[in-house]
Amino acid sequence: MRNNSLQRLLIVDDDSVLQTFLQDYLTQHDFEIFSLLTGEEIEDFLKKEAVDLILLDVILPGENGYHWLKWLKEHHSDIPVLMLSVKGECDDRVYGLEMGARDYLAKPADPRELLARINNILNCNVGANHQTSVEFGDFVFEIERCNLSRGDEYIRLTTTEAQLLKLFCTNINKT
């Protein structure tokens, strides 16, 4: 059973010692942690589990982290990725960010800084889901007021309809 109070992180890094350290540290800060040693395991893992953030190394056996970042952006664009790598030169960091990583941190990283960056990313995601209105087709739904309109026409909703529409609009792309 999933504990909904814990945010779920996936660490993809071939350094098992680092994985163990991060798992211990982040678990103490109320995260549920999953770990993979290769990028090739990501696809199967994400078919079975949902995560809130992925920590992705660049240097991996098989395809590198940039390859998997591109794949994630194509197939799971809703999951933010934080690159965590010894490849910490400016060109490496910029390349990762340009490819769609939310953040890039060079190893070795201070665990408190990593935690702060993780929390910043996750807090930004929470804010992004709290839009004031959602448009679909010709309709506009004002989330806080539960008002639905089409053009200048106000559409009356029952309480149940308004609650359902609010639920759907605040959980876009979530099953």
Short mmCIF file of C-alpha atoms in Angstrom, two decimals:
data_model
loop_
_atom_site.label_atom_id
_atom_site.label_comp_id
_atom_site.label_asym_id
_atom_site.label_seq_id
_atom_site.Cartn_x
_atom_site.Cartn_y
_atom_site.Cartn_z
CA MET A 1 0.00 0.00 0.00
CA ARG A 2 1.35 3.45 -0.90
CA ASN A 3 1.75 5.99 1.87
CA ASN A 4 0.46 9.15 0.18
CA SER A 5 2.32 11.43 2.58
CA LEU A 6 5.72 10.33 1.24
CA GLN A 7 7.07 11.74 -1.99
CA ARG A 8 8.65 9.11 -4.17
CA LEU A 9 12.10 9.51 -5.70
CA LEU A 10 13.90 7.28 -8.17
CA ILE A 11 17.71 7.26 -8.11
CA VAL A 12 19.36 6.02 -11.31
CA ASP A 13 23.06 5.67 -10.60
CA ASP A 14 25.52 2.79 -10.96
CA ASP A 15 27.28 3.71 -7.69
CA SER A 16 25.61 1.42 -5.14
CA VAL A 17 27.44 3.09 -2.23
CA LEU A 18 26.04 6.48 -3.22
CA GLN A 19 22.59 4.96 -3.70
CA THR A 20 22.67 3.52 -0.18
CA PHE A 21 23.83 6.82 1.32
CA LEU A 22 21.16 8.82 -0.55
CA GLN A 23 18.48 6.30 0.33
CA ASP A 24 19.34 6.53 4.04
CA TYR A 25 19.59 10.33 4.01
CA LEU A 26 16.47 11.02 1.96
CA THR A 27 14.40 8.43 3.83
CA GLN A 28 15.17 10.38 7.03
CA HIS A 29 13.61 13.40 5.29
CA ASP A 30 10.32 11.65 4.53
CA PHE A 31 10.94 10.39 1.01
CA GLU A 32 10.25 6.94 -0.35
CA ILE A 33 13.30 5.93 -2.40
CA PHE A 34 13.71 3.53 -5.30
CA SER A 35 17.06 2.79 -6.95
CA LEU A 36 18.19 1.47 -10.32
CA LEU A 37 21.75 0.75 -11.44
CA THR A 38 21.14 1.33 -15.18
CA GLY A 39 18.96 3.47 -17.37
CA GLU A 40 17.76 0.43 -19.24
CA GLU A 41 15.66 -0.48 -16.19
CA ILE A 42 13.73 2.83 -16.18
CA GLU A 43 11.03 1.91 -18.69
CA ASP A 44 9.96 -1.30 -16.92
CA PHE A 45 10.14 0.39 -13.53
CA LEU A 46 7.87 3.27 -14.59
CA LYS A 47 5.31 0.81 -15.94
CA LYS A 48 4.90 -0.48 -12.37
CA GLU A 49 5.60 2.52 -10.14
CA ALA A 50 4.88 6.24 -10.10
CA VAL A 51 7.52 8.68 -8.85
CA ASP A 52 7.57 12.40 -8.15
CA LEU A 53 11.20 13.03 -9.18
CA ILE A 54 14.12 11.20 -10.77
CA LEU A 55 17.76 11.71 -9.76
CA LEU A 56 19.72 10.71 -12.86
CA ASP A 57 23.47 10.21 -13.26
CA VAL A 58 25.07 11.03 -16.62
CA ILE A 59 27.71 8.30 -16.59
CA LEU A 60 25.85 4.99 -16.64
CA PRO A 61 26.60 1.57 -18.09
CA GLY A 62 24.95 1.21 -21.50
CA GLU A 63 23.21 4.37 -22.66
CA ASN A 64 24.24 7.51 -20.78
CA GLY A 65 22.04 9.74 -18.66
CA TYR A 66 21.52 12.27 -21.47
CA HIS A 67 19.97 9.50 -23.57
CA TRP A 68 17.62 8.60 -20.71
CA LEU A 69 16.79 12.24 -20.03
CA LYS A 70 15.70 12.61 -23.65
CA TRP A 71 13.66 9.40 -23.38
CA LEU A 72 12.01 10.60 -20.17
CA LYS A 73 11.11 13.94 -21.74
CA GLU A 74 9.47 12.08 -24.65
CA HIS A 75 7.64 9.43 -22.62
CA HIS A 76 7.21 10.84 -19.09
CA SER A 77 7.49 14.61 -19.47
CA ASP A 78 5.51 15.14 -16.26
CA ILE A 79 8.29 13.65 -14.11
CA PRO A 80 10.97 16.23 -13.24
CA VAL A 81 14.59 15.11 -13.52
CA LEU A 82 17.54 16.33 -11.45
CA MET A 83 20.88 15.39 -13.03
CA LEU A 84 23.48 14.36 -10.45
CA SER A 85 26.87 13.67 -12.01
CA VAL A 86 30.63 13.96 -11.71
CA LYS A 87 30.42 15.64 -15.13
CA GLY A 88 30.06 19.05 -13.55
CA GLU A 89 31.68 21.39 -16.06
CA CYS A 90 29.58 24.35 -17.22
CA ASP A 91 29.04 22.79 -20.67
CA ASP A 92 27.76 19.56 -19.09
CA ARG A 93 25.37 21.40 -16.77
CA VAL A 94 24.06 23.67 -19.51
CA TYR A 95 23.59 20.72 -21.88
CA GLY A 96 21.58 18.82 -19.27
CA LEU A 97 19.41 21.84 -18.53
CA GLU A 98 18.88 22.54 -22.23
CA MET A 99 17.78 18.92 -22.70
CA GLY A 100 15.08 19.39 -20.08
CA ALA A 101 16.55 18.59 -16.68
CA ARG A 102 14.95 20.73 -13.97
CA ASP A 103 18.29 21.05 -12.20
CA TYR A 104 21.86 19.77 -12.44
CA LEU A 105 24.13 19.18 -9.46
CA ALA A 106 27.76 18.10 -9.65
CA LYS A 107 29.08 15.26 -7.48
CA PRO A 108 30.22 15.17 -4.83
CA ALA A 109 27.25 17.17 -3.61
CA ASP A 110 26.43 18.27 -0.11
CA PRO A 111 23.34 16.25 0.90
CA ARG A 112 21.66 19.36 2.35
CA GLU A 113 22.05 21.17 -0.97
CA LEU A 114 20.66 18.16 -2.82
CA LEU A 115 17.71 18.05 -0.43
CA ALA A 116 17.06 21.77 -0.93
CA ARG A 117 17.15 21.38 -4.72
CA ILE A 118 14.81 18.37 -4.57
CA ASN A 119 12.36 20.31 -2.40
CA ASN A 120 12.53 23.33 -4.70
CA ILE A 121 11.66 21.19 -7.71
CA LEU A 122 8.84 19.40 -5.94
CA ASN A 123 7.44 22.64 -4.51
CA CYS A 124 7.44 24.17 -7.99
CA ASN A 125 5.44 21.19 -9.25
CA VAL A 126 2.85 21.67 -6.52
CA GLY A 127 2.44 25.31 -7.49
CA ALA A 128 2.20 24.44 -11.17
CA ASN A 129 -0.82 22.25 -10.48
CA HIS A 130 -2.68 25.11 -8.78
CA GLN A 131 -3.74 27.04 -11.85
CA THR A 132 -6.56 29.55 -11.51
CA SER A 133 -8.37 28.31 -14.62
CA VAL A 134 -8.25 25.55 -17.20
CA GLU A 135 -9.28 25.84 -20.84
CA PHE A 136 -10.54 22.89 -22.86
CA GLY A 137 -12.20 23.37 -26.23
CA ASP A 138 -14.45 26.42 -26.02
CA PHE A 139 -14.82 26.06 -22.25
CA VAL A 140 -13.03 27.79 -19.37
CA PHE A 141 -13.28 26.43 -15.84
CA GLU A 142 -12.30 28.73 -12.94
CA ILE A 143 -10.96 26.27 -10.40
CA GLU A 144 -11.38 28.21 -7.14
CA ARG A 145 -14.84 29.54 -7.95
CA CYS A 146 -15.97 26.36 -9.76
CA ASN A 147 -17.37 28.47 -12.59
CA LEU A 148 -17.68 26.98 -16.07
CA SER A 149 -18.19 29.22 -19.07
CA ARG A 150 -18.20 29.09 -22.85
CA GLY A 151 -17.52 32.50 -24.31
CA ASP A 152 -19.82 34.93 -22.45
CA GLU A 153 -22.20 32.14 -21.39
CA TYR A 154 -22.11 30.95 -17.77
CA ILE A 155 -22.91 27.23 -17.45
CA ARG A 156 -24.63 26.20 -14.25
CA LEU A 157 -23.14 23.13 -12.54
CA THR A 158 -24.46 20.98 -9.75
CA THR A 159 -22.24 20.71 -6.68
CA THR A 160 -21.18 17.21 -7.68
CA GLU A 161 -20.38 18.29 -11.26
CA ALA A 162 -18.33 21.24 -9.98
CA GLN A 163 -16.43 19.04 -7.52
CA LEU A 164 -15.66 16.44 -10.18
CA LEU A 165 -14.53 19.06 -12.70
CA LYS A 166 -12.33 20.68 -10.05
CA LEU A 167 -10.82 17.28 -9.23
CA PHE A 168 -10.08 16.57 -12.90
CA CYS A 169 -8.66 20.05 -13.55
CA THR A 170 -6.32 19.94 -10.56
CA ASN A 171 -5.03 16.45 -11.48
CA ILE A 172 -4.38 16.82 -15.18
CA ASN A 173 -2.36 13.89 -16.64
CA LYS A 174 -2.74 11.85 -13.45
CA THR A 175 -4.54 8.54 -13.33
#
